[in-house]
Amino acid sequence: MTYRDEIDLNNLPKHIAIIMDGNGRWAKKRMLPRTYGHSKGSDRVIEIVEASYNLGIKSLSFYAFSTENWKRPQNEINKLMELIVYYVRTQLEKIKNNNIKINVLGDIIPLPELVQDEINSALDETSCNNKMNLNIALNYGGQDEILRACKNIGKDLLDGSINLNDINKNLFENYLYTRGQGPIDLLIRPSGELRVSNFMLWQMSYAEFYFSDILWPDFSKEELYKAIVSFQKRDRRFGGL
Ligand code: IPE
Ligand code: IPE
Ligand code: MG
């Protein structure tokens, strides 16, 4: 029996967002360095992207590095940056061939130049793809994203390209990193933490939350299927009856 068989393909979440968490604890339990947990965690990203793609999920967002993660030791930050480059290098061909579009959420300017170059070429090479959006949140914070949108709206107000009365939810969403993509339907956080840690605050307004005690390096596609089955049992009322 697999949860895959229980999934109703006509009622899939359009946008799934994942707060990958628990890599460090996974490694610690095995007396391994935290960075080893990050490597294992990045293998799971590949598995979950594949499984989501095969189901027909339209948008998939991963929280890879937060605006708060700069507080970590430099060697751990370096390892995370290395893994991002490695992931893009090894997966880009497959991503391109499968018509997946990579988007970055967050400001990559403070990232090492090598990481920026790698990401920029991945953005260029997949910009015309349209089967699935693969969003990678890097140096991302939900509050930063909202402030950035406000500043850009302010600029456009000042130069006259928009009017005060033009500002509504639709317009605001065009100033977010996820412009053109719908809100999050299903937010998944493994590792037992019950918080959102500054992830996609605007986009998760009506998301269904799925928390799991499983650590991210152990989060297999079966866990994803289980989360989707749970999502499909929810009664989403959006404030109605
Ligand atoms: C991965 O898990 C999340 C990232 C910042 C990449 P953690 O590194 O936060 O693992 P824990 O929470 O310490 O176990
Ligand atoms: C959230 O995980 C950030 C990412 C997954 C990239 P953290 O491990 O940094 O979050 P906190 O510190 O537990 O809130
Ligand atoms: Mg953590």
Short mmCIF file of C-alpha atoms and ligand atoms in Angstrom, two decimals:
data_model
loop_
_atom_site.label_atom_id
_atom_site.label_comp_id
_atom_site.label_asym_id
_atom_site.label_seq_id
_atom_site.Cartn_x
_atom_site.Cartn_y
_atom_site.Cartn_z
CA MET A 1 0.00 0.00 0.00
CA THR A 2 1.27 3.44 -0.84
CA TYR A 3 -0.38 6.78 -0.13
CA ARG A 4 0.15 7.50 -3.82
CA ASP A 5 -2.89 5.34 -4.61
CA GLU A 6 -5.10 7.40 -2.30
CA ILE A 7 -4.33 10.70 -3.99
CA ASP A 8 -7.17 12.23 -5.98
CA LEU A 9 -5.44 13.63 -9.05
CA ASN A 10 -8.37 15.98 -9.66
CA ASN A 11 -7.91 17.72 -6.34
CA LEU A 12 -4.19 18.37 -6.14
CA PRO A 13 -2.75 21.36 -4.31
CA LYS A 14 -1.60 23.74 -7.04
CA HIS A 15 1.18 25.18 -4.94
CA ILE A 16 3.13 23.26 -2.30
CA ALA A 17 5.70 24.99 -0.14
CA ILE A 18 8.22 23.18 2.03
CA ILE A 19 10.24 24.44 4.97
CA MET A 20 13.07 21.92 4.82
CA ASP A 21 14.17 21.47 8.40
CA GLY A 22 15.94 19.01 10.66
CA ASN A 23 19.13 18.40 8.68
CA GLY A 24 21.32 19.31 11.63
CA ARG A 25 19.43 17.10 14.09
CA TRP A 26 19.47 14.22 11.61
CA ALA A 27 23.26 14.42 11.46
CA LYS A 28 23.65 14.90 15.20
CA LYS A 29 21.69 11.72 15.93
CA ARG A 30 24.29 9.88 13.84
CA MET A 31 27.25 11.74 15.37
CA LEU A 32 28.00 13.25 11.98
CA PRO A 33 28.76 16.89 11.17
CA ARG A 34 25.67 19.05 10.48
CA THR A 35 26.87 19.59 6.93
CA TYR A 36 26.38 15.88 6.26
CA GLY A 37 22.71 16.36 7.09
CA HIS A 38 22.51 19.14 4.53
CA SER A 39 23.93 16.85 1.83
CA LYS A 40 21.35 14.20 2.65
CA GLY A 41 18.68 16.87 2.68
CA SER A 42 19.59 18.02 -0.82
CA ASP A 43 19.15 14.46 -2.12
CA ARG A 44 15.58 14.61 -0.82
CA VAL A 45 14.96 17.76 -2.79
CA ILE A 46 15.64 15.80 -5.98
CA GLU A 47 13.26 13.04 -4.93
CA ILE A 48 10.47 15.42 -3.93
CA VAL A 49 10.76 17.52 -7.09
CA GLU A 50 10.49 14.36 -9.19
CA ALA A 51 7.50 13.03 -7.27
CA SER A 52 5.69 16.38 -7.40
CA TYR A 53 6.39 16.74 -11.10
CA ASN A 54 5.05 13.26 -11.82
CA LEU A 55 1.86 14.06 -9.94
CA GLY A 56 1.37 17.29 -11.87
CA ILE A 57 1.96 19.88 -9.13
CA LYS A 58 2.15 23.35 -10.73
CA SER A 59 4.33 25.20 -8.21
CA LEU A 60 6.75 23.87 -5.65
CA SER A 61 8.62 26.17 -3.27
CA PHE A 62 11.58 25.19 -1.11
CA TYR A 63 12.99 27.23 1.74
CA ALA A 64 16.71 26.74 1.28
CA PHE A 65 18.29 29.71 3.08
CA SER A 66 16.56 32.35 5.15
CA THR A 67 17.54 35.96 5.84
CA GLU A 68 18.12 34.73 9.41
CA ASN A 69 20.41 31.83 8.44
CA TRP A 70 23.40 34.23 8.13
CA LYS A 71 23.64 33.85 11.91
CA ARG A 72 25.05 30.35 11.44
CA PRO A 73 28.77 29.48 11.51
CA GLN A 74 30.59 30.46 8.31
CA ASN A 75 31.59 26.89 7.45
CA GLU A 76 27.96 25.79 7.53
CA ILE A 77 26.91 28.73 5.34
CA ASN A 78 29.69 27.82 2.89
CA LYS A 79 28.49 24.25 2.74
CA LEU A 80 24.91 25.32 2.05
CA MET A 81 26.15 27.59 -0.77
CA GLU A 82 28.22 24.73 -2.21
CA LEU A 83 25.21 22.46 -2.17
CA ILE A 84 23.12 25.01 -4.04
CA VAL A 85 25.74 25.21 -6.78
CA TYR A 86 26.04 21.43 -6.87
CA TYR A 87 22.29 20.97 -7.07
CA VAL A 88 21.91 23.40 -9.96
CA ARG A 89 24.90 21.95 -11.84
CA THR A 90 23.80 18.36 -11.58
CA GLN A 91 20.06 18.89 -12.05
CA LEU A 92 19.84 21.67 -14.64
CA GLU A 93 19.80 19.41 -17.72
CA LYS A 94 17.00 17.31 -16.26
CA ILE A 95 15.08 20.41 -15.17
CA LYS A 96 15.39 21.90 -18.65
CA ASN A 97 14.36 18.70 -20.40
CA ASN A 98 11.28 18.45 -18.22
CA ASN A 99 10.12 21.98 -19.01
CA ILE A 100 10.50 23.14 -15.39
CA LYS A 101 11.04 26.83 -14.69
CA ILE A 102 13.39 27.77 -11.87
CA ASN A 103 12.57 30.92 -9.90
CA VAL A 104 14.51 32.41 -7.06
CA LEU A 105 12.70 33.96 -4.13
CA GLY A 106 14.94 36.37 -2.28
CA ASP A 107 17.82 38.73 -2.93
CA ILE A 108 20.81 36.81 -4.25
CA ILE A 109 23.16 39.80 -4.44
CA PRO A 110 24.74 39.06 -1.02
CA LEU A 111 25.46 35.46 -2.09
CA PRO A 112 28.94 34.48 -3.30
CA GLU A 113 29.49 35.39 -6.97
CA LEU A 114 29.86 31.79 -8.04
CA VAL A 115 26.44 30.98 -6.60
CA GLN A 116 24.91 34.02 -8.31
CA ASP A 117 26.40 33.05 -11.68
CA GLU A 118 25.13 29.51 -11.40
CA ILE A 119 21.66 30.67 -10.44
CA ASN A 120 21.48 33.35 -13.10
CA SER A 121 22.27 30.86 -15.82
CA ALA A 122 19.64 28.46 -14.44
CA LEU A 123 17.09 31.32 -14.47
CA ASP A 124 18.02 32.25 -18.05
CA GLU A 125 17.98 28.73 -19.36
CA THR A 126 14.61 27.85 -17.88
CA SER A 127 12.82 31.19 -18.24
CA CYS A 128 10.56 29.98 -21.09
CA ASN A 129 9.57 26.71 -19.41
CA ASN A 130 6.01 26.30 -18.19
CA LYS A 131 5.21 22.82 -16.93
CA MET A 132 6.11 23.45 -13.31
CA ASN A 133 7.49 26.33 -11.25
CA LEU A 134 10.36 25.32 -9.02
CA ASN A 135 10.89 28.14 -6.52
CA ILE A 136 14.02 28.19 -4.44
CA ALA A 137 14.03 30.61 -1.54
CA LEU A 138 17.55 31.91 -1.02
CA ASN A 139 18.39 34.70 1.38
CA TYR A 140 14.62 34.89 1.63
CA GLY A 141 12.45 36.37 4.35
CA GLY A 142 8.70 36.87 4.13
CA GLN A 143 8.90 40.24 5.85
CA ASP A 144 11.69 41.38 3.52
CA GLU A 145 9.63 40.34 0.52
CA ILE A 146 6.65 42.40 1.69
CA LEU A 147 8.82 45.44 2.45
CA ARG A 148 10.47 45.18 -0.95
CA ALA A 149 7.05 45.12 -2.61
CA CYS A 150 6.01 48.22 -0.62
CA LYS A 151 9.15 50.08 -1.67
CA ASN A 152 8.68 49.23 -5.33
CA ILE A 153 5.04 50.22 -5.19
CA GLY A 154 6.15 53.50 -3.57
CA LYS A 155 8.58 54.13 -6.43
CA ASP A 156 5.90 53.48 -9.04
CA LEU A 157 3.52 55.80 -7.21
CA LEU A 158 6.12 58.55 -7.14
CA ASP A 159 6.97 58.28 -10.82
CA GLY A 160 3.28 58.18 -11.70
CA SER A 161 3.17 54.74 -13.30
CA ILE A 162 0.45 53.72 -10.82
CA ASN A 163 -2.14 55.59 -8.75
CA LEU A 164 -3.09 55.09 -5.12
CA ASN A 165 -6.41 53.58 -6.18
CA ASP A 166 -4.65 50.95 -8.29
CA ILE A 167 -3.26 49.31 -5.14
CA ASN A 168 -5.16 46.14 -4.40
CA LYS A 169 -4.31 42.49 -3.71
CA ASN A 170 -3.79 41.64 -7.36
CA LEU A 171 -1.45 44.52 -7.92
CA PHE A 172 0.44 43.80 -4.71
CA GLU A 173 1.01 40.20 -5.77
CA ASN A 174 2.70 41.40 -8.94
CA TYR A 175 5.42 42.92 -6.76
CA LEU A 176 6.17 39.66 -4.97
CA TYR A 177 8.79 37.11 -6.02
CA THR A 178 5.96 34.69 -6.81
CA ARG A 179 4.16 36.99 -9.25
CA GLY A 180 2.01 35.04 -11.64
CA GLN A 181 1.78 32.03 -9.32
CA GLY A 182 -1.12 31.31 -7.04
CA PRO A 183 -1.14 31.25 -3.24
CA ILE A 184 0.22 28.31 -1.26
CA ASP A 185 -2.33 25.53 -0.88
CA LEU A 186 -0.23 23.18 1.21
CA LEU A 187 2.62 24.17 3.52
CA ILE A 188 4.78 21.32 4.77
CA ARG A 189 7.20 21.58 7.67
CA PRO A 190 9.05 18.49 8.82
CA SER A 191 11.24 18.12 11.93
CA GLY A 192 8.60 18.78 14.58
CA GLU A 193 8.90 22.57 14.70
CA LEU A 194 5.51 24.26 14.74
CA ARG A 195 6.32 27.64 13.24
CA VAL A 196 6.65 29.34 9.87
CA SER A 197 10.05 31.01 10.43
CA ASN A 198 9.37 34.00 8.17
CA PHE A 199 8.49 31.95 5.09
CA MET A 200 6.07 33.23 2.40
CA LEU A 201 3.88 35.15 4.83
CA TRP A 202 1.66 36.76 2.23
CA GLN A 203 1.26 33.62 0.11
CA MET A 204 0.29 31.34 3.00
CA SER A 205 -2.78 33.30 4.11
CA TYR A 206 -5.11 30.36 3.44
CA ALA A 207 -2.60 27.51 3.22
CA GLU A 208 -3.31 24.18 4.87
CA PHE A 209 -0.47 23.34 7.26
CA TYR A 210 1.08 19.90 7.47
CA PHE A 211 3.60 19.35 10.24
CA SER A 212 5.58 16.15 10.60
CA ASP A 213 8.13 14.93 13.15
CA ILE A 214 10.19 13.33 10.41
CA LEU A 215 13.49 15.09 9.80
CA TRP A 216 13.98 16.45 6.29
CA PRO A 217 16.72 13.96 5.25
CA ASP A 218 14.19 11.20 5.98
CA PHE A 219 11.28 12.91 4.23
CA SER A 220 10.66 10.52 1.33
CA LYS A 221 8.16 10.86 -1.49
CA GLU A 222 5.86 8.60 0.52
CA GLU A 223 5.75 11.36 3.17
CA LEU A 224 4.84 13.84 0.46
CA TYR A 225 2.00 11.61 -0.70
CA LYS A 226 0.83 11.30 2.90
CA ALA A 227 0.81 15.09 3.24
CA ILE A 228 -1.23 15.44 0.04
CA VAL A 229 -3.72 12.81 1.22
CA SER A 230 -4.09 14.74 4.48
CA PHE A 231 -4.57 17.97 2.49
CA GLN A 232 -7.34 16.36 0.45
CA LYS A 233 -9.27 15.46 3.60
CA ARG A 234 -9.40 19.06 4.79
CA ASP A 235 -12.50 21.18 4.47
CA ARG A 236 -11.21 24.45 3.03
CA ARG A 237 -13.83 27.04 3.76
CA PHE A 238 -11.95 30.28 3.06
CA GLY A 239 -14.13 32.02 5.58
CA GLY A 240 -17.37 30.73 4.11
CA LEU A 241 -19.65 28.01 5.45
C1 IPE B 1 17.92 22.67 7.37
O1 IPE B 1 17.83 22.18 8.64
C2 IPE B 1 17.40 24.05 7.19
C3 IPE B 1 18.36 24.98 6.56
C4 IPE B 1 18.61 26.14 7.10
C5 IPE B 1 19.02 24.64 5.32
P1 IPE B 1 18.58 22.81 9.88
O2 IPE B 1 20.00 23.08 9.53
O3 IPE B 1 17.83 23.97 10.39
O4 IPE B 1 18.50 21.59 10.89
P2 IPE B 1 18.18 21.66 12.43
O5 IPE B 1 16.90 22.41 12.58
O6 IPE B 1 19.33 22.35 13.09
O7 IPE B 1 18.04 20.23 12.85
C1 IPE B 2 13.91 27.71 8.47
O1 IPE B 2 14.59 26.80 9.24
C2 IPE B 2 14.78 28.18 7.33
C3 IPE B 2 15.00 27.19 6.27
C4 IPE B 2 14.43 26.03 6.20
C5 IPE B 2 15.89 27.61 5.22
P1 IPE B 2 15.42 27.24 10.52
O2 IPE B 2 15.97 26.00 11.12
O3 IPE B 2 16.41 28.29 10.13
O4 IPE B 2 14.30 27.91 11.41
P2 IPE B 2 14.21 28.13 12.97
O5 IPE B 2 15.47 28.79 13.41
O6 IPE B 2 14.06 26.78 13.58
O7 IPE B 2 13.00 28.96 13.16
MG MG B 3 16.31 24.16 11.68
#
